Amino acid sequence: MVSPIFRKNLYVNAVDNMMQGETPINFFNVNTAKYPLARMVNYIKVALKAGDCMYVPAYFYIQSKTLNEYTSETIIVTE
């Protein structure tokens, strides 16, 4: 999760073929050679367990991945 104050450092809208507001940076494996400004970003790591819920404030950037292959369901809802 990344605060919107780092929008410039995330290269949002810097790549032509991406959707509006999308970043080309993979938060789990940041390529700082290609995206040097990403070094200054404060990435907030969160680990959720079964039954947990996370509130993401407006305009924050998030990426998620499921680490447990036995997880039956992962849901992300955005508005």
PDB file of N, CA and C in Angstrom:
ATOM      1  N   MET A   1       0.857  -1.153   0.000  1.00  0.00           N
ATOM      2  CA  MET A   1       0.000   0.000   0.000  1.00  0.00           C
ATOM      3  C   MET A   1       0.912   1.227   0.000  1.00  0.00           C
ATOM      4  N   VAL A   2       0.541   2.219  -0.799  1.00  0.00           N
ATOM      5  CA  VAL A   2       1.360   3.429  -0.914  1.00  0.00           C
ATOM      6  C   VAL A   2       0.461   4.659  -0.870  1.00  0.00           C
ATOM      7  N   SER A   3       0.878   5.636  -0.093  1.00  0.00           N
ATOM      8  CA  SER A   3       0.146   6.893   0.025  1.00  0.00           C
ATOM      9  C   SER A   3       0.154   7.660  -1.302  1.00  0.00           C
ATOM     10  N   PRO A   4      -0.908   8.405  -1.573  1.00  0.00           N
ATOM     11  CA  PRO A   4      -0.954   9.199  -2.805  1.00  0.00           C
ATOM     12  C   PRO A   4       0.077  10.333  -2.849  1.00  0.00           C
ATOM     13  N   ILE A   5       0.717  10.650  -1.734  1.00  0.00           N
ATOM     14  CA  ILE A   5       1.749  11.691  -1.774  1.00  0.00           C
ATOM     15  C   ILE A   5       2.961  11.246  -2.598  1.00  0.00           C
ATOM     16  N   PHE A   6       3.071   9.921  -2.833  1.00  0.00           N
ATOM     17  CA  PHE A   6       4.171   9.379  -3.635  1.00  0.00           C
ATOM     18  C   PHE A   6       3.768   9.131  -5.089  1.00  0.00           C
ATOM     19  N   ARG A   7       2.666   9.713  -5.539  1.00  0.00           N
ATOM     20  CA  ARG A   7       2.149   9.495  -6.890  1.00  0.00           C
ATOM     21  C   ARG A   7       3.222   9.743  -7.955  1.00  0.00           C
ATOM     22  N   LYS A   8       3.955  10.814  -7.829  1.00  0.00           N
ATOM     23  CA  LYS A   8       5.006  11.155  -8.798  1.00  0.00           C
ATOM     24  C   LYS A   8       6.109  10.089  -8.817  1.00  0.00           C
ATOM     25  N   ASN A   9       6.426   9.538  -7.653  1.00  0.00           N
ATOM     26  CA  ASN A   9       7.471   8.527  -7.538  1.00  0.00           C
ATOM     27  C   ASN A   9       7.041   7.157  -8.059  1.00  0.00           C
ATOM     28  N   LEU A  10       5.739   6.974  -8.263  1.00  0.00           N
ATOM     29  CA  LEU A  10       5.212   5.701  -8.749  1.00  0.00           C
ATOM     30  C   LEU A  10       5.047   5.683 -10.267  1.00  0.00           C
ATOM     31  N   TYR A  11       5.404   6.777 -10.926  1.00  0.00           N
ATOM     32  CA  TYR A  11       5.326   6.866 -12.388  1.00  0.00           C
ATOM     33  C   TYR A  11       3.899   6.602 -12.888  1.00  0.00           C
ATOM     34  N   VAL A  12       2.929   7.138 -12.163  1.00  0.00           N
ATOM     35  CA  VAL A  12       1.522   6.985 -12.548  1.00  0.00           C
ATOM     36  C   VAL A  12       1.292   7.682 -13.883  1.00  0.00           C
ATOM     37  N   ASN A  13       0.636   6.975 -14.788  1.00  0.00           N
ATOM     38  CA  ASN A  13       0.320   7.473 -16.140  1.00  0.00           C
ATOM     39  C   ASN A  13       1.559   7.730 -16.987  1.00  0.00           C
ATOM     40  N   ALA A  14       2.706   7.190 -16.604  1.00  0.00           N
ATOM     41  CA  ALA A  14       3.946   7.419 -17.362  1.00  0.00           C
ATOM     42  C   ALA A  14       4.079   6.484 -18.563  1.00  0.00           C
ATOM     43  N   VAL A  15       3.324   5.391 -18.564  1.00  0.00           N
ATOM     44  CA  VAL A  15       3.390   4.423 -19.654  1.00  0.00           C
ATOM     45  C   VAL A  15       2.099   4.540 -20.460  1.00  0.00           C
ATOM     46  N   ASP A  16       2.222   4.645 -21.777  1.00  0.00           N
ATOM     47  CA  ASP A  16       1.071   4.911 -22.636  1.00  0.00           C
ATOM     48  C   ASP A  16      -0.022   3.856 -22.607  1.00  0.00           C
ATOM     49  N   ASN A  17       0.325   2.589 -22.524  1.00  0.00           N
ATOM     50  CA  ASN A  17      -0.684   1.539 -22.650  1.00  0.00           C
ATOM     51  C   ASN A  17      -1.340   1.141 -21.332  1.00  0.00           C
ATOM     52  N   MET A  18      -1.208   1.937 -20.294  1.00  0.00           N
ATOM     53  CA  MET A  18      -1.806   1.621 -19.000  1.00  0.00           C
ATOM     54  C   MET A  18      -3.088   2.425 -18.803  1.00  0.00           C
ATOM     55  N   MET A  19      -3.946   1.916 -17.926  1.00  0.00           N
ATOM     56  CA  MET A  19      -5.189   2.611 -17.617  1.00  0.00           C
ATOM     57  C   MET A  19      -4.907   3.884 -16.818  1.00  0.00           C
ATOM     58  N   GLN A  20      -5.845   4.816 -16.835  1.00  0.00           N
ATOM     59  CA  GLN A  20      -5.735   6.071 -16.097  1.00  0.00           C
ATOM     60  C   GLN A  20      -5.498   5.792 -14.616  1.00  0.00           C
ATOM     61  N   GLY A  21      -4.480   6.389 -14.033  1.00  0.00           N
ATOM     62  CA  GLY A  21      -4.180   6.240 -12.615  1.00  0.00           C
ATOM     63  C   GLY A  21      -3.394   4.998 -12.244  1.00  0.00           C
ATOM     64  N   GLU A  22      -2.967   4.223 -13.224  1.00  0.00           N
ATOM     65  CA  GLU A  22      -2.250   2.974 -12.962  1.00  0.00           C
ATOM     66  C   GLU A  22      -0.737   3.200 -12.951  1.00  0.00           C
ATOM     67  N   THR A  23      -0.034   2.434 -12.127  1.00  0.00           N
ATOM     68  CA  THR A  23       1.420   2.507 -12.045  1.00  0.00           C
ATOM     69  C   THR A  23       2.052   1.262 -12.667  1.00  0.00           C
ATOM     70  N   PRO A  24       3.177   1.410 -13.342  1.00  0.00           N
ATOM     71  CA  PRO A  24       3.848   0.241 -13.916  1.00  0.00           C
ATOM     72  C   PRO A  24       4.717  -0.516 -12.906  1.00  0.00           C
ATOM     73  N   ILE A  25       4.828  -0.008 -11.704  1.00  0.00           N
ATOM     74  CA  ILE A  25       5.720  -0.584 -10.702  1.00  0.00           C
ATOM     75  C   ILE A  25       5.080  -1.783 -10.008  1.00  0.00           C
ATOM     76  N   ASN A  26       5.848  -2.860  -9.907  1.00  0.00           N
ATOM     77  CA  ASN A  26       5.443  -4.032  -9.146  1.00  0.00           C
ATOM     78  C   ASN A  26       5.925  -3.809  -7.715  1.00  0.00           C
ATOM     79  N   PHE A  27       5.004  -3.593  -6.783  1.00  0.00           N
ATOM     80  CA  PHE A  27       5.372  -3.293  -5.400  1.00  0.00           C
ATOM     81  C   PHE A  27       6.145  -4.419  -4.741  1.00  0.00           C
ATOM     82  N   PHE A  28       6.000  -5.642  -5.234  1.00  0.00           N
ATOM     83  CA  PHE A  28       6.668  -6.785  -4.624  1.00  0.00           C
ATOM     84  C   PHE A  28       8.087  -6.980  -5.152  1.00  0.00           C
ATOM     85  N   ASN A  29       8.406  -6.334  -6.256  1.00  0.00           N
ATOM     86  CA  ASN A  29       9.739  -6.441  -6.848  1.00  0.00           C
ATOM     87  C   ASN A  29      10.024  -5.151  -7.618  1.00  0.00           C
ATOM     88  N   VAL A  30      10.365  -4.102  -6.899  1.00  0.00           N
ATOM     89  CA  VAL A  30      10.549  -2.781  -7.496  1.00  0.00           C
ATOM     90  C   VAL A  30      11.858  -2.737  -8.283  1.00  0.00           C
ATOM     91  N   ASN A  31      11.749  -2.368  -9.537  1.00  0.00           N
ATOM     92  CA  ASN A  31      12.921  -2.231 -10.411  1.00  0.00           C
ATOM     93  C   ASN A  31      13.428  -0.795 -10.283  1.00  0.00           C
ATOM     94  N   THR A  32      14.348  -0.569  -9.337  1.00  0.00           N
ATOM     95  CA  THR A  32      14.837   0.788  -9.086  1.00  0.00           C
ATOM     96  C   THR A  32      15.804   1.271 -10.162  1.00  0.00           C
ATOM     97  N   ALA A  33      16.325   0.370 -10.967  1.00  0.00           N
ATOM     98  CA  ALA A  33      17.165   0.789 -12.091  1.00  0.00           C
ATOM     99  C   ALA A  33      16.298   1.467 -13.157  1.00  0.00           C
ATOM    100  N   LYS A  34      15.130   0.907 -13.391  1.00  0.00           N
ATOM    101  CA  LYS A  34      14.207   1.451 -14.391  1.00  0.00           C
ATOM    102  C   LYS A  34      13.390   2.611 -13.827  1.00  0.00           C
ATOM    103  N   TYR A  35      13.035   2.541 -12.535  1.00  0.00           N
ATOM    104  CA  TYR A  35      12.214   3.556 -11.874  1.00  0.00           C
ATOM    105  C   TYR A  35      12.946   4.097 -10.637  1.00  0.00           C
ATOM    106  N   PRO A  36      13.969   4.930 -10.811  1.00  0.00           N
ATOM    107  CA  PRO A  36      14.789   5.377  -9.676  1.00  0.00           C
ATOM    108  C   PRO A  36      14.033   6.174  -8.611  1.00  0.00           C
ATOM    109  N   LEU A  37      12.985   6.901  -8.978  1.00  0.00           N
ATOM    110  CA  LEU A  37      12.235   7.672  -7.982  1.00  0.00           C
ATOM    111  C   LEU A  37      11.485   6.770  -6.999  1.00  0.00           C
ATOM    112  N   ALA A  38      11.289   5.516  -7.373  1.00  0.00           N
ATOM    113  CA  ALA A  38      10.578   4.570  -6.512  1.00  0.00           C
ATOM    114  C   ALA A  38      11.359   4.248  -5.241  1.00  0.00           C
ATOM    115  N   ARG A  39      12.640   4.581  -5.211  1.00  0.00           N
ATOM    116  CA  ARG A  39      13.444   4.353  -3.996  1.00  0.00           C
ATOM    117  C   ARG A  39      12.941   5.187  -2.825  1.00  0.00           C
ATOM    118  N   MET A  40      12.336   6.331  -3.116  1.00  0.00           N
ATOM    119  CA  MET A  40      11.892   7.261  -2.075  1.00  0.00           C
ATOM    120  C   MET A  40      10.493   6.952  -1.542  1.00  0.00           C
ATOM    121  N   VAL A  41       9.843   5.939  -2.090  1.00  0.00           N
ATOM    122  CA  VAL A  41       8.473   5.597  -1.696  1.00  0.00           C
ATOM    123  C   VAL A  41       8.469   4.817  -0.381  1.00  0.00           C
ATOM    124  N   ASN A  42       7.513   5.147   0.480  1.00  0.00           N
ATOM    125  CA  ASN A  42       7.316   4.406   1.725  1.00  0.00           C
ATOM    126  C   ASN A  42       6.244   3.346   1.467  1.00  0.00           C
ATOM    127  N   TYR A  43       6.668   2.115   1.202  1.00  0.00           N
ATOM    128  CA  TYR A  43       5.746   1.008   0.948  1.00  0.00           C
ATOM    129  C   TYR A  43       5.279   0.461   2.289  1.00  0.00           C
ATOM    130  N   ILE A  44       3.974   0.401   2.485  1.00  0.00           N
ATOM    131  CA  ILE A  44       3.405  -0.122   3.722  1.00  0.00           C
ATOM    132  C   ILE A  44       3.026  -1.582   3.480  1.00  0.00           C
ATOM    133  N   LYS A  45       3.684  -2.493   4.188  1.00  0.00           N
ATOM    134  CA  LYS A  45       3.410  -3.920   4.032  1.00  0.00           C
ATOM    135  C   LYS A  45       2.357  -4.346   5.047  1.00  0.00           C
ATOM    136  N   VAL A  46       1.409  -5.124   4.590  1.00  0.00           N
ATOM    137  CA  VAL A  46       0.326  -5.609   5.445  1.00  0.00           C
ATOM    138  C   VAL A  46       0.139  -7.093   5.186  1.00  0.00           C
ATOM    139  N   ALA A  47       0.039  -7.862   6.236  1.00  0.00           N
ATOM    140  CA  ALA A  47      -0.240  -9.298   6.110  1.00  0.00           C
ATOM    141  C   ALA A  47      -1.595  -9.570   6.750  1.00  0.00           C
ATOM    142  N   LEU A  48      -2.504 -10.112   5.962  1.00  0.00           N
ATOM    143  CA  LEU A  48      -3.837 -10.424   6.466  1.00  0.00           C
ATOM    144  C   LEU A  48      -3.975 -11.928   6.651  1.00  0.00           C
ATOM    145  N   LYS A  49      -4.697 -12.295   7.681  1.00  0.00           N
ATOM    146  CA  LYS A  49      -4.980 -13.702   7.946  1.00  0.00           C
ATOM    147  C   LYS A  49      -6.455 -13.959   7.642  1.00  0.00           C
ATOM    148  N   ALA A  50      -6.846 -15.201   7.631  1.00  0.00           N
ATOM    149  CA  ALA A  50      -8.232 -15.578   7.342  1.00  0.00           C
ATOM    150  C   ALA A  50      -9.199 -14.773   8.204  1.00  0.00           C
ATOM    151  N   GLY A  51     -10.178 -14.166   7.572  1.00  0.00           N
ATOM    152  CA  GLY A  51     -11.187 -13.386   8.276  1.00  0.00           C
ATOM    153  C   GLY A  51     -10.821 -11.926   8.470  1.00  0.00           C
ATOM    154  N   ASP A  52      -9.585 -11.535   8.164  1.00  0.00           N
ATOM    155  CA  ASP A  52      -9.166 -10.146   8.321  1.00  0.00           C
ATOM    156  C   ASP A  52      -9.735  -9.284   7.203  1.00  0.00           C
ATOM    157  N   CYS A  53      -9.843  -8.009   7.487  1.00  0.00           N
ATOM    158  CA  CYS A  53     -10.314  -7.032   6.515  1.00  0.00           C
ATOM    159  C   CYS A  53      -9.402  -5.814   6.620  1.00  0.00           C
ATOM    160  N   MET A  54      -9.100  -5.193   5.502  1.00  0.00           N
ATOM    161  CA  MET A  54      -8.213  -4.032   5.506  1.00  0.00           C
ATOM    162  C   MET A  54      -8.929  -2.854   4.866  1.00  0.00           C
ATOM    163  N   TYR A  55      -8.901  -1.714   5.529  1.00  0.00           N
ATOM    164  CA  TYR A  55      -9.450  -0.482   4.979  1.00  0.00           C
ATOM    165  C   TYR A  55      -8.331   0.239   4.245  1.00  0.00           C
ATOM    166  N   VAL A  56      -8.568   0.596   2.997  1.00  0.00           N
ATOM    167  CA  VAL A  56      -7.587   1.333   2.213  1.00  0.00           C
ATOM    168  C   VAL A  56      -8.141   2.742   2.001  1.00  0.00           C
ATOM    169  N   PRO A  57      -7.466   3.754   2.535  1.00  0.00           N
ATOM    170  CA  PRO A  57      -7.953   5.121   2.366  1.00  0.00           C
ATOM    171  C   PRO A  57      -8.032   5.528   0.890  1.00  0.00           C
ATOM    172  N   ALA A  58      -8.864   6.499   0.608  1.00  0.00           N
ATOM    173  CA  ALA A  58      -9.059   6.983  -0.761  1.00  0.00           C
ATOM    174  C   ALA A  58      -7.736   7.378  -1.394  1.00  0.00           C
ATOM    175  N   TYR A  59      -7.590   7.041  -2.659  1.00  0.00           N
ATOM    176  CA  TYR A  59      -6.456   7.396  -3.513  1.00  0.00           C
ATOM    177  C   TYR A  59      -5.159   6.661  -3.197  1.00  0.00           C
ATOM    178  N   PHE A  60      -5.143   5.775  -2.209  1.00  0.00           N
ATOM    179  CA  PHE A  60      -3.949   4.976  -1.939  1.00  0.00           C
ATOM    180  C   PHE A  60      -3.784   3.942  -3.045  1.00  0.00           C
ATOM    181  N   TYR A  61      -2.555   3.578  -3.337  1.00  0.00           N
ATOM    182  CA  TYR A  61      -2.240   2.566  -4.339  1.00  0.00           C
ATOM    183  C   TYR A  61      -1.994   1.252  -3.622  1.00  0.00           C
ATOM    184  N   ILE A  62      -2.577   0.181  -4.145  1.00  0.00           N
ATOM    185  CA  ILE A  62      -2.396  -1.131  -3.514  1.00  0.00           C
ATOM    186  C   ILE A  62      -2.098  -2.192  -4.565  1.00  0.00           C
ATOM    187  N   GLN A  63      -1.398  -3.209  -4.149  1.00  0.00           N
ATOM    188  CA  GLN A  63      -1.215  -4.442  -4.908  1.00  0.00           C
ATOM    189  C   GLN A  63      -1.372  -5.562  -3.897  1.00  0.00           C
ATOM    190  N   SER A  64      -1.876  -6.674  -4.353  1.00  0.00           N
ATOM    191  CA  SER A  64      -2.039  -7.791  -3.429  1.00  0.00           C
ATOM    192  C   SER A  64      -1.638  -9.083  -4.106  1.00  0.00           C
ATOM    193  N   LYS A  65      -1.279 -10.041  -3.265  1.00  0.00           N
ATOM    194  CA  LYS A  65      -1.019 -11.395  -3.760  1.00  0.00           C
ATOM    195  C   LYS A  65      -1.337 -12.367  -2.648  1.00  0.00           C
ATOM    196  N   THR A  66      -1.780 -13.537  -3.056  1.00  0.00           N
ATOM    197  CA  THR A  66      -2.112 -14.593  -2.117  1.00  0.00           C
ATOM    198  C   THR A  66      -0.915 -15.516  -1.997  1.00  0.00           C
ATOM    199  N   LEU A  67      -0.438 -15.712  -0.785  1.00  0.00           N
ATOM    200  CA  LEU A  67       0.737 -16.541  -0.551  1.00  0.00           C
ATOM    201  C   LEU A  67       0.386 -17.988  -0.240  1.00  0.00           C
ATOM    202  N   ASN A  68      -0.808 -18.225   0.255  1.00  0.00           N
ATOM    203  CA  ASN A  68      -1.225 -19.564   0.657  1.00  0.00           C
ATOM    204  C   ASN A  68      -1.986 -20.222  -0.483  1.00  0.00           C
ATOM    205  N   GLU A  69      -1.468 -21.304  -1.022  1.00  0.00           N
ATOM    206  CA  GLU A  69      -2.122 -21.971  -2.150  1.00  0.00           C
ATOM    207  C   GLU A  69      -3.426 -22.642  -1.752  1.00  0.00           C
ATOM    208  N   TYR A  70      -3.672 -22.775  -0.451  1.00  0.00           N
ATOM    209  CA  TYR A  70      -4.890 -23.433   0.007  1.00  0.00           C
ATOM    210  C   TYR A  70      -6.013 -22.453   0.299  1.00  0.00           C
ATOM    211  N   THR A  71      -5.789 -21.177   0.066  1.00  0.00           N
ATOM    212  CA  THR A  71      -6.822 -20.174   0.281  1.00  0.00           C
ATOM    213  C   THR A  71      -7.943 -20.390  -0.723  1.00  0.00           C
ATOM    214  N   SER A  72      -9.146 -20.468  -0.233  1.00  0.00           N
ATOM    215  CA  SER A  72     -10.269 -20.760  -1.118  1.00  0.00           C
ATOM    216  C   SER A  72     -10.806 -19.517  -1.817  1.00  0.00           C
ATOM    217  N   GLU A  73     -10.629 -18.339  -1.226  1.00  0.00           N
ATOM    218  CA  GLU A  73     -11.236 -17.164  -1.816  1.00  0.00           C
ATOM    219  C   GLU A  73     -10.482 -15.899  -1.432  1.00  0.00           C
ATOM    220  N   THR A  74     -10.252 -15.033  -2.406  1.00  0.00           N
ATOM    221  CA  THR A  74      -9.661 -13.723  -2.189  1.00  0.00           C
ATOM    222  C   THR A  74     -10.557 -12.707  -2.868  1.00  0.00           C
ATOM    223  N   ILE A  75     -10.972 -11.693  -2.128  1.00  0.00           N
ATOM    224  CA  ILE A  75     -11.873 -10.688  -2.689  1.00  0.00           C
ATOM    225  C   ILE A  75     -11.282  -9.305  -2.465  1.00  0.00           C
ATOM    226  N   ILE A  76     -11.266  -8.502  -3.526  1.00  0.00           N
ATOM    227  CA  ILE A  76     -10.877  -7.097  -3.429  1.00  0.00           C
ATOM    228  C   ILE A  76     -12.032  -6.281  -3.961  1.00  0.00           C
ATOM    229  N   VAL A  77     -12.532  -5.352  -3.154  1.00  0.00           N
ATOM    230  CA  VAL A  77     -13.647  -4.504  -3.552  1.00  0.00           C
ATOM    231  C   VAL A  77     -13.160  -3.062  -3.583  1.00  0.00           C
ATOM    232  N   THR A  78     -13.402  -2.367  -4.692  1.00  0.00           N
ATOM    233  CA  THR A  78     -13.036  -0.962  -4.787  1.00  0.00           C
ATOM    234  C   THR A  78     -14.235  -0.154  -5.238  1.00  0.00           C
ATOM    235  N   GLU A  79     -14.278   1.079  -4.821  1.00  0.00           N
ATOM    236  CA  GLU A  79     -15.347   1.990  -5.243  1.00  0.00           C
ATOM    237  C   GLU A  79     -14.765   3.292  -5.695  1.00  0.00           C
TER     238      GLU A  79
END
